[in-house]
Amino acid sequence: MDNKHTVELIHGLTALILGLFLLGVSSGLGITKSIVDIWAAALLVPEYPAVVLRDLYLDWQSYSNDRDFLNAEVKRLRDENSELRRELSKLTNAKILESTNKKNVRAARVNLRAPLAWWDEIRIDRGSNDGIILGLPVFSNGYLVGRVSNVSLLSSWVELITSSSFMIPAVIEETRELGIIAGGGDGSVLLKYIPAGRGLMNGMTVSTALVGEQLAPGLPIGIISGEVENSADGYVTYRISPGAKLTRVYSVDF
Amino acid sequence: MFFVFLWLVQDLITVFAGGSARVPQLFILGLVYGIITDERDEIKLSAIWASFAGGILWDLRWVGVPGFFTIGYVLVTLIVIHIWNLIPPQGRSSGTGWIVFVMLELSQIIPPLFPVLILGGATGLHFFVGQQFYSLPVIIFCMYLRAVKMKNENNP
């Protein structure tokens, strides 16, 4: 080992011993704390950009986490809301059905269904003498089949929901979207003017809306069975599967 | 001046990382790199005292007790100088890749290992392992720089 290396070794060992000495004595010196504070204060200025960057990063991270959490929470609440609406709709329909059955003191028999107006109207064997009034809703199996369009003393005509002239406001129970129920004239029932982009609606229940003239809100009509048309002006027309079996209407309730 | 800059960069990264010890030891890595790439004699003595000063300043800033990193920095410098002195000057330019890697790696293992060994604890070990992970790309970058430097020197 030459002289040069010996000098390096002496310097290195001296620095090492000094370090060990500092480690041994500094914990007992009160002055160390003051030096640490002074040094930290002196570094405040050069460290400032890093502090700002760190705070920005932490803010962004916090914002990102909050946003993810809120999105997840909104989705969960939407699902929960949808589920609750479905349950409420079932309960409402069951209640209406029960109420209709309880009030089913007045039933009428269909005594005429003209082939030329098969999907438009039927005649029942009850009239104003039995308390039938114009616009009275008529049911089959608890579901709306139409409304009274003409009343005489002993019989009445019922305009069916499949009639092309039949139009009433309706609501989708699960989403509370409002639309118009219109007959197709060929046995079909359509739900019109629902805003587009609402996702899959199949299976959702439709009932009369509060904005009806003589029809009470919440009278069950049927379920959505498919999309018919998506118009350019942003509205969708859905096909409705009526709850009442309109091909086998022998008697109705009111 | 360059080592002051490296110390400051290491400090700024540590501040940005929220005081975590997983930041690579850029200061001592720069010193080791300087020892093995600069053949001037005075650089080694300067490196010893620079490592001592840098260690004390680091301890005062992040540990609170002078000595922890100071001992580690000085020890690394001493070992690297000794190993480098064992290799003849004419043989340092070729076939020393692994030795250089070991010496650079020592600069990342020894200083943070002291607090872990002295204080102990799973958290310290966790930080130590994390730091080794983040140090590796910097070491590889240093080896790349040395290779480029040697290539330029051999083919002027």
Tab-separated table of C-alpha atoms in Angstrom:
chain	number	residue	atom	x	y	z
A	1	MET	CA	0.000	0.000	0.000
A	2	ASP	CA	1.600	3.255	-1.082
A	3	ASN	CA	1.560	6.558	0.718
A	4	LYS	CA	-1.320	7.924	-1.316
A	5	HIS	CA	-3.594	5.052	-0.374
A	6	THR	CA	-2.577	5.316	3.256
A	7	VAL	CA	-3.593	8.979	3.316
A	8	GLU	CA	-6.970	8.081	1.778
A	9	LEU	CA	-7.428	5.375	4.393
A	10	ILE	CA	-6.550	7.744	7.237
A	11	HIS	CA	-8.997	10.350	5.950
A	12	GLY	CA	-11.704	7.735	5.506
A	13	LEU	CA	-11.242	6.230	8.949
A	14	THR	CA	-11.170	9.691	10.519
A	15	ALA	CA	-14.466	10.582	8.847
A	16	LEU	CA	-15.914	7.239	9.956
A	17	ILE	CA	-14.822	7.718	13.570
A	18	LEU	CA	-16.229	11.250	13.522
A	19	GLY	CA	-19.501	9.879	12.249
A	20	LEU	CA	-19.620	7.255	14.983
A	21	PHE	CA	-18.739	9.870	17.574
A	22	LEU	CA	-21.543	12.137	16.343
A	23	LEU	CA	-23.991	9.253	16.421
A	24	GLY	CA	-22.947	8.433	19.969
A	25	VAL	CA	-23.072	11.907	21.453
A	26	SER	CA	-25.630	13.787	19.352
A	27	SER	CA	-28.675	12.084	20.858
A	28	GLY	CA	-27.696	13.478	24.240
A	29	LEU	CA	-27.044	17.011	22.990
A	30	GLY	CA	-29.901	19.455	23.124
A	31	ILE	CA	-28.243	21.552	20.441
A	32	THR	CA	-28.930	18.906	17.772
A	33	LYS	CA	-32.614	19.695	17.785
A	34	SER	CA	-31.927	23.380	17.192
A	35	ILE	CA	-29.568	22.594	14.303
A	36	VAL	CA	-32.159	20.258	12.766
A	37	ASP	CA	-34.774	23.021	12.949
A	38	ILE	CA	-32.447	25.628	11.446
A	39	TRP	CA	-31.444	23.293	8.614
A	40	ALA	CA	-35.073	22.401	7.864
A	41	ALA	CA	-35.952	26.114	7.818
A	42	ALA	CA	-33.052	26.842	5.461
A	43	LEU	CA	-34.275	24.171	3.065
A	44	LEU	CA	-37.804	25.535	2.973
A	45	VAL	CA	-37.036	27.740	-0.031
A	46	PRO	CA	-35.327	25.168	-2.318
A	47	GLU	CA	-37.866	22.521	-1.302
A	48	TYR	CA	-40.853	24.749	-2.063
A	49	PRO	CA	-41.413	23.500	-5.678
A	50	ALA	CA	-41.424	19.878	-4.466
A	51	VAL	CA	-43.901	20.752	-1.721
A	52	VAL	CA	-46.197	22.452	-4.225
A	53	LEU	CA	-45.932	19.520	-6.656
A	54	ARG	CA	-46.617	17.020	-3.855
A	55	ASP	CA	-49.689	18.979	-2.709
A	56	LEU	CA	-50.956	19.162	-6.283
A	57	TYR	CA	-50.449	15.428	-6.698
A	58	LEU	CA	-52.190	14.664	-3.399
A	59	ASP	CA	-55.112	16.938	-4.351
A	60	TRP	CA	-55.421	15.254	-7.728
A	61	GLN	CA	-55.243	11.805	-6.105
A	62	SER	CA	-57.863	12.792	-3.565
A	63	TYR	CA	-60.113	14.212	-6.306
A	64	SER	CA	-59.678	11.047	-8.368
A	65	ASN	CA	-60.488	8.783	-5.416
A	66	ASP	CA	-63.510	10.882	-4.455
A	67	ARG	CA	-64.782	10.856	-8.028
A	68	ASP	CA	-64.464	7.068	-8.290
A	69	PHE	CA	-66.182	6.651	-4.931
A	70	LEU	CA	-69.019	9.017	-5.880
A	71	ASN	CA	-69.515	7.340	-9.260
A	72	ALA	CA	-69.722	3.952	-7.574
A	73	GLU	CA	-72.136	5.373	-4.998
A	74	VAL	CA	-74.342	6.946	-7.691
A	75	LYS	CA	-74.460	3.657	-9.591
A	76	ARG	CA	-75.323	1.752	-6.409
A	77	LEU	CA	-78.086	4.233	-5.541
A	78	ARG	CA	-79.452	4.126	-9.089
A	79	ASP	CA	-79.614	0.346	-8.964
A	80	GLU	CA	-81.193	0.492	-5.543
A	81	ASN	CA	-83.687	3.127	-6.714
A	82	SER	CA	-84.594	1.083	-9.758
A	83	GLU	CA	-85.053	-2.006	-7.596
A	84	LEU	CA	-87.249	-0.053	-5.161
A	85	ARG	CA	-89.337	1.313	-8.012
A	86	ARG	CA	-89.848	-2.193	-9.331
A	87	GLU	CA	-90.917	-3.374	-5.887
A	88	LEU	CA	-93.210	-0.365	-5.470
A	89	SER	CA	-94.698	-0.976	-8.890
A	90	LYS	CA	-95.392	-4.609	-8.021
A	91	LEU	CA	-96.992	-3.586	-4.731
A	92	THR	CA	-99.054	-0.839	-6.405
A	93	ASN	CA	-100.252	-3.179	-9.126
A	94	ALA	CA	-101.100	-5.847	-6.566
A	95	LYS	CA	-102.990	-3.281	-4.519
A	96	ILE	CA	-104.879	-1.988	-7.536
A	97	LEU	CA	-105.627	-5.533	-8.611
A	98	GLU	CA	-106.890	-6.355	-5.123
A	99	SER	CA	-108.899	-3.142	-5.035
A	100	THR	CA	-110.358	-3.863	-8.455
A	101	ASN	CA	-111.276	-7.371	-7.411
A	102	LYS	CA	-112.864	-6.110	-4.196
A	103	LYS	CA	-114.860	-3.522	-6.061
A	104	ASN	CA	-115.750	-6.042	-8.661
A	105	VAL	CA	-119.366	-5.796	-7.811
A	106	ARG	CA	-120.139	-4.828	-11.336
A	107	ALA	CA	-119.151	-7.115	-14.133
A	108	ALA	CA	-120.403	-6.944	-17.648
A	109	ARG	CA	-120.596	-9.453	-20.424
A	110	VAL	CA	-119.429	-8.665	-23.906
A	111	ASN	CA	-122.410	-9.116	-26.184
A	112	LEU	CA	-121.045	-7.752	-29.430
A	113	ARG	CA	-117.643	-7.522	-31.061
A	114	ALA	CA	-118.023	-6.614	-34.699
A	115	PRO	CA	-115.488	-8.246	-37.026
A	116	LEU	CA	-115.001	-4.991	-38.936
A	117	ALA	CA	-114.096	-3.155	-35.741
A	118	TRP	CA	-112.515	-6.115	-33.979
A	119	TRP	CA	-109.652	-4.144	-32.433
A	120	ASP	CA	-111.645	-0.927	-32.007
A	121	GLU	CA	-114.654	-1.517	-29.771
A	122	ILE	CA	-116.861	-3.964	-27.944
A	123	ARG	CA	-120.377	-3.696	-26.625
A	124	ILE	CA	-121.216	-4.691	-23.058
A	125	ASP	CA	-124.543	-5.515	-21.508
A	126	ARG	CA	-124.512	-2.737	-18.931
A	127	GLY	CA	-125.670	0.843	-19.466
A	128	SER	CA	-126.488	4.036	-17.673
A	129	ASN	CA	-129.104	2.136	-15.766
A	130	ASP	CA	-126.262	0.225	-14.077
A	131	GLY	CA	-124.260	3.360	-13.329
A	132	ILE	CA	-122.047	3.272	-16.409
A	133	ILE	CA	-120.825	6.724	-17.413
A	134	LEU	CA	-118.862	8.008	-20.379
A	135	GLY	CA	-115.086	7.561	-20.059
A	136	LEU	CA	-115.305	4.912	-17.318
A	137	PRO	CA	-112.255	2.601	-17.415
A	138	VAL	CA	-112.969	-1.024	-18.163
A	139	PHE	CA	-110.788	-3.923	-17.003
A	140	SER	CA	-110.142	-7.547	-17.735
A	141	ASN	CA	-108.098	-9.593	-15.253
A	142	GLY	CA	-107.301	-6.324	-13.482
A	143	TYR	CA	-105.732	-4.719	-16.546
A	144	LEU	CA	-107.139	-1.869	-18.568
A	145	VAL	CA	-108.841	-2.963	-21.787
A	146	GLY	CA	-110.412	0.359	-22.721
A	147	ARG	CA	-112.898	3.013	-21.684
A	148	VAL	CA	-116.577	3.569	-22.190
A	149	SER	CA	-117.141	5.607	-25.333
A	150	ASN	CA	-120.898	5.461	-25.682
A	151	VAL	CA	-123.626	4.836	-23.123
A	152	SER	CA	-127.239	3.898	-23.591
A	153	LEU	CA	-129.782	2.781	-21.064
A	154	LEU	CA	-129.076	-0.963	-21.137
A	155	SER	CA	-125.773	-1.293	-22.962
A	156	SER	CA	-122.527	0.587	-23.587
A	157	TRP	CA	-119.707	0.663	-26.117
A	158	VAL	CA	-116.134	0.325	-24.922
A	159	GLU	CA	-113.287	1.732	-26.984
A	160	LEU	CA	-110.446	-0.787	-26.761
A	161	ILE	CA	-106.842	0.210	-26.097
A	162	THR	CA	-105.976	-1.377	-29.459
A	163	SER	CA	-108.163	1.101	-31.286
A	164	SER	CA	-106.307	3.542	-33.530
A	165	SER	CA	-108.280	6.422	-31.987
A	166	PHE	CA	-107.406	5.424	-28.415
A	167	MET	CA	-104.780	7.649	-26.808
A	168	ILE	CA	-104.111	8.128	-23.093
A	169	PRO	CA	-101.130	9.350	-21.070
A	170	ALA	CA	-99.127	6.568	-19.437
A	171	VAL	CA	-96.081	6.150	-17.239
A	172	ILE	CA	-93.296	3.579	-17.068
A	173	GLU	CA	-93.335	2.556	-13.419
A	174	GLU	CA	-89.609	1.806	-13.097
A	175	THR	CA	-88.294	5.031	-14.627
A	176	ARG	CA	-91.315	7.355	-14.270
A	177	GLU	CA	-90.980	8.313	-17.949
A	178	LEU	CA	-94.197	9.735	-19.375
A	179	GLY	CA	-95.542	8.798	-22.780
A	180	ILE	CA	-98.706	8.185	-24.722
A	181	ILE	CA	-100.448	4.832	-25.048
A	182	ALA	CA	-101.939	4.540	-28.509
A	183	GLY	CA	-103.696	1.684	-30.253
A	184	GLY	CA	-102.281	0.473	-33.524
A	185	GLY	CA	-105.655	-0.520	-34.973
A	186	ASP	CA	-104.279	-3.972	-35.758
A	187	GLY	CA	-104.207	-5.475	-32.295
A	188	SER	CA	-100.999	-3.768	-31.241
A	189	VAL	CA	-100.602	-1.270	-28.436
A	190	LEU	CA	-97.820	1.293	-28.625
A	191	LEU	CA	-96.118	3.519	-26.106
A	192	LYS	CA	-95.000	6.680	-27.881
A	193	TYR	CA	-92.817	9.714	-27.192
A	194	ILE	CA	-90.379	8.183	-24.704
A	195	PRO	CA	-87.045	10.062	-24.901
A	196	ALA	CA	-84.313	8.007	-26.584
A	197	GLY	CA	-81.201	6.744	-24.837
A	198	ARG	CA	-82.895	5.312	-21.763
A	199	GLY	CA	-81.401	1.855	-22.243
A	200	LEU	CA	-83.181	-1.462	-22.292
A	201	MET	CA	-86.813	-1.051	-21.255
A	202	ASN	CA	-88.126	-4.531	-21.983
A	203	GLY	CA	-90.156	-6.011	-19.142
A	204	MET	CA	-90.926	-2.690	-17.482
A	205	THR	CA	-94.527	-2.121	-16.471
A	206	VAL	CA	-96.743	0.617	-17.862
A	207	SER	CA	-99.764	2.136	-16.179
A	208	THR	CA	-102.008	5.141	-16.558
A	209	ALA	CA	-100.505	8.489	-15.631
A	210	LEU	CA	-101.742	11.091	-13.223
A	211	VAL	CA	-102.293	13.513	-16.077
A	212	GLY	CA	-105.267	11.516	-17.375
A	213	GLU	CA	-108.637	13.170	-17.732
A	214	GLN	CA	-111.001	10.615	-16.278
A	215	LEU	CA	-108.691	7.696	-15.747
A	216	ALA	CA	-107.197	7.370	-12.287
A	217	PRO	CA	-103.396	7.123	-12.157
A	218	GLY	CA	-101.704	3.770	-11.691
A	219	LEU	CA	-104.202	1.586	-13.563
A	220	PRO	CA	-102.070	-1.262	-14.959
A	221	ILE	CA	-101.930	-1.597	-18.732
A	222	GLY	CA	-99.160	-4.071	-19.554
A	223	ILE	CA	-95.421	-4.465	-20.024
A	224	ILE	CA	-92.961	-3.209	-22.618
A	225	SER	CA	-92.146	-6.007	-25.020
A	226	GLY	CA	-89.840	-4.331	-27.523
A	227	GLU	CA	-88.732	-1.257	-29.415
A	228	VAL	CA	-90.655	-0.395	-32.589
A	229	GLU	CA	-89.185	2.836	-33.820
A	230	ASN	CA	-86.423	5.256	-32.906
A	231	SER	CA	-87.362	8.505	-34.568
A	232	ALA	CA	-84.900	11.150	-35.700
A	233	ASP	CA	-86.372	13.723	-33.328
A	234	GLY	CA	-85.107	11.788	-30.303
A	235	TYR	CA	-88.149	9.757	-29.270
A	236	VAL	CA	-88.687	6.028	-29.157
A	237	THR	CA	-91.873	4.071	-29.689
A	238	TYR	CA	-92.220	0.814	-27.756
A	239	ARG	CA	-94.542	-2.123	-28.294
A	240	ILE	CA	-96.711	-2.921	-25.258
A	241	SER	CA	-97.872	-6.370	-24.354
A	242	PRO	CA	-101.273	-5.696	-22.711
A	243	GLY	CA	-101.981	-7.444	-19.434
A	244	ALA	CA	-105.553	-8.147	-20.527
A	245	LYS	CA	-106.051	-10.933	-23.061
A	246	LEU	CA	-107.768	-8.856	-25.735
A	247	THR	CA	-108.304	-11.801	-28.058
A	248	ARG	CA	-110.437	-13.551	-25.445
A	249	VAL	CA	-112.521	-10.820	-23.858
A	250	TYR	CA	-115.835	-12.362	-22.900
A	251	SER	CA	-116.500	-10.241	-19.864
A	252	VAL	CA	-115.138	-7.046	-18.350
A	253	ASP	CA	-115.106	-5.333	-14.990
A	254	PHE	CA	-115.621	-1.677	-14.145
B	1	MET	CA	-21.114	21.710	-7.104
B	2	PHE	CA	-22.562	18.763	-8.975
B	3	PHE	CA	-22.755	16.754	-5.736
B	4	VAL	CA	-24.616	19.617	-4.044
B	5	PHE	CA	-27.078	19.484	-6.939
B	6	LEU	CA	-27.452	15.695	-6.543
B	7	TRP	CA	-28.020	16.067	-2.792
B	8	LEU	CA	-30.706	18.666	-3.474
B	9	VAL	CA	-32.375	16.503	-6.131
B	10	GLN	CA	-32.445	13.571	-3.696
B	11	ASP	CA	-33.921	15.879	-1.057
B	12	LEU	CA	-36.572	17.269	-3.437
B	13	ILE	CA	-37.615	13.800	-4.560
B	14	THR	CA	-37.876	12.730	-0.917
B	15	VAL	CA	-40.040	15.779	-0.171
B	16	PHE	CA	-42.221	14.952	-3.168
B	17	ALA	CA	-42.481	11.327	-1.994
B	18	GLY	CA	-43.770	12.573	1.333
B	19	GLY	CA	-40.629	11.758	3.321
B	20	SER	CA	-40.586	8.090	2.424
B	21	ALA	CA	-37.134	6.498	2.418
B	22	ARG	CA	-37.725	4.725	-0.888
B	23	VAL	CA	-35.915	7.388	-2.868
B	24	PRO	CA	-32.620	6.247	-4.494
B	25	GLN	CA	-29.465	7.534	-2.791
B	26	LEU	CA	-28.492	9.773	-5.695
B	27	PHE	CA	-25.908	11.749	-3.764
B	28	ILE	CA	-23.681	8.822	-2.757
B	29	LEU	CA	-24.300	7.156	-6.112
B	30	GLY	CA	-22.912	10.272	-7.796
B	31	LEU	CA	-19.886	10.196	-5.506
B	32	VAL	CA	-19.175	6.548	-6.295
B	33	TYR	CA	-19.621	7.246	-9.979
B	34	GLY	CA	-17.186	10.138	-9.669
B	35	ILE	CA	-14.573	7.945	-7.937
B	36	ILE	CA	-14.666	5.253	-10.624
B	37	THR	CA	-14.777	7.572	-13.624
B	38	ASP	CA	-12.419	10.347	-12.521
B	39	GLU	CA	-8.826	9.187	-12.146
B	40	ARG	CA	-7.555	12.343	-10.443
B	41	ASP	CA	-6.096	11.655	-6.986
B	42	GLU	CA	-7.688	14.586	-5.196
B	43	ILE	CA	-11.173	13.418	-6.134
B	44	LYS	CA	-10.972	10.524	-3.666
B	45	LEU	CA	-10.113	12.651	-0.642
B	46	SER	CA	-12.783	15.142	-1.682
B	47	ALA	CA	-15.270	12.289	-2.002
B	48	ILE	CA	-14.550	11.086	1.543
B	49	TRP	CA	-15.268	14.459	3.112
B	50	ALA	CA	-18.108	15.228	0.733
B	51	SER	CA	-19.768	11.967	1.779
B	52	PHE	CA	-19.249	12.910	5.421
B	53	ALA	CA	-20.761	16.370	4.943
B	54	GLY	CA	-23.603	15.101	2.771
B	55	GLY	CA	-24.395	12.385	5.297
B	56	ILE	CA	-24.548	14.820	8.187
B	57	LEU	CA	-26.802	17.184	6.242
B	58	TRP	CA	-29.057	14.277	5.259
B	59	ASP	CA	-29.256	13.078	8.846
B	60	LEU	CA	-30.075	16.581	10.051
B	61	ARG	CA	-32.811	16.926	7.438
B	62	TRP	CA	-34.472	13.505	7.554
B	63	VAL	CA	-33.284	11.514	10.577
B	64	GLY	CA	-32.772	14.131	13.278
B	65	VAL	CA	-29.725	12.348	14.699
B	66	PRO	CA	-26.390	12.974	12.896
B	67	GLY	CA	-24.523	9.769	12.215
B	68	PHE	CA	-26.921	7.228	10.708
B	69	PHE	CA	-26.404	8.013	7.040
B	70	THR	CA	-23.035	9.692	7.667
B	71	ILE	CA	-21.453	6.397	8.691
B	72	GLY	CA	-23.068	4.626	5.734
B	73	TYR	CA	-21.922	7.222	3.203
B	74	VAL	CA	-18.330	7.304	4.503
B	75	LEU	CA	-18.143	3.513	4.694
B	76	VAL	CA	-19.337	3.163	1.097
B	77	THR	CA	-16.786	5.735	-0.088
B	78	LEU	CA	-14.001	3.998	1.810
B	79	ILE	CA	-14.881	0.538	0.451
B	80	VAL	CA	-15.212	1.793	-3.124
B	81	ILE	CA	-11.882	3.631	-2.977
B	82	HIS	CA	-10.189	0.546	-1.535
B	83	ILE	CA	-11.640	-1.816	-4.146
B	84	TRP	CA	-10.834	0.602	-6.959
B	85	ASN	CA	-7.265	0.963	-5.713
B	86	LEU	CA	-6.851	-2.812	-5.806
B	87	ILE	CA	-7.445	-2.802	-9.581
B	88	PRO	CA	-4.426	-1.638	-11.607
B	89	PRO	CA	-5.175	1.666	-13.447
B	90	GLN	CA	-4.513	0.121	-16.829
B	91	GLY	CA	-7.084	-2.652	-16.155
B	92	ARG	CA	-9.917	-0.403	-14.963
B	93	SER	CA	-11.273	0.401	-18.385
B	94	SER	CA	-12.251	-3.109	-19.478
B	95	GLY	CA	-13.765	-6.182	-17.857
B	96	THR	CA	-14.749	-4.350	-14.686
B	97	GLY	CA	-18.486	-4.103	-15.396
B	98	TRP	CA	-19.587	-6.388	-12.584
B	99	ILE	CA	-17.213	-4.793	-10.106
B	100	VAL	CA	-18.598	-1.368	-10.996
B	101	PHE	CA	-22.120	-2.692	-10.644
B	102	VAL	CA	-21.314	-4.100	-7.194
B	103	MET	CA	-19.766	-0.820	-6.101
B	104	LEU	CA	-22.729	1.217	-7.334
B	105	GLU	CA	-25.092	-1.242	-5.682
B	106	LEU	CA	-23.162	-0.958	-2.395
B	107	SER	CA	-23.969	2.748	-2.402
B	108	GLN	CA	-27.672	1.863	-2.389
B	109	ILE	CA	-27.502	-0.996	0.101
B	110	ILE	CA	-25.208	0.153	2.904
B	111	PRO	CA	-26.516	3.666	3.821
B	112	PRO	CA	-30.213	2.778	4.181
B	113	LEU	CA	-29.307	-0.559	5.781
B	114	PHE	CA	-27.810	1.107	8.844
B	115	PRO	CA	-31.053	2.624	10.127
B	116	VAL	CA	-32.856	-0.659	9.421
B	117	LEU	CA	-30.265	-2.681	11.339
B	118	ILE	CA	-30.135	-0.221	14.216
B	119	LEU	CA	-33.825	0.554	14.526
B	120	GLY	CA	-35.200	-2.730	13.153
B	121	GLY	CA	-38.840	-3.314	12.420
B	122	ALA	CA	-40.830	-4.598	9.465
B	123	THR	CA	-41.585	-1.079	8.214
B	124	GLY	CA	-37.886	-0.262	7.894
B	125	LEU	CA	-37.281	-3.485	5.986
B	126	HIS	CA	-40.224	-2.721	3.713
B	127	PHE	CA	-38.783	0.700	2.882
B	128	PHE	CA	-35.339	-0.792	2.360
B	129	VAL	CA	-36.616	-3.355	-0.168
B	130	GLY	CA	-38.656	-0.678	-1.934
B	131	GLN	CA	-35.648	1.566	-2.197
B	132	GLN	CA	-33.570	-1.218	-3.774
B	133	PHE	CA	-36.287	-1.646	-6.383
B	134	TYR	CA	-36.295	2.050	-7.285
B	135	SER	CA	-32.473	2.254	-7.247
B	136	LEU	CA	-31.866	-0.379	-9.877
B	137	PRO	CA	-32.819	1.751	-12.923
B	138	VAL	CA	-30.548	4.564	-11.687
B	139	ILE	CA	-27.619	2.140	-11.266
B	140	ILE	CA	-28.193	0.763	-14.757
B	141	PHE	CA	-28.282	4.332	-16.089
B	142	CYS	CA	-24.924	5.053	-14.371
B	143	MET	CA	-23.398	1.935	-15.959
B	144	TYR	CA	-24.691	3.067	-19.319
B	145	LEU	CA	-23.123	6.511	-18.830
B	146	ARG	CA	-19.796	4.924	-17.862
B	147	ALA	CA	-19.903	2.644	-20.908
B	148	VAL	CA	-20.507	5.637	-23.194
B	149	LYS	CA	-17.714	7.580	-21.500
B	150	MET	CA	-15.269	4.704	-21.881
B	151	LYS	CA	-16.238	4.198	-25.496
B	152	ASN	CA	-15.569	7.860	-26.248
B	153	GLU	CA	-12.234	7.735	-24.444
B	154	ASN	CA	-11.105	4.559	-26.260
B	155	ASN	CA	-12.245	5.924	-29.667
B	156	PRO	CA	-11.447	9.638	-29.582
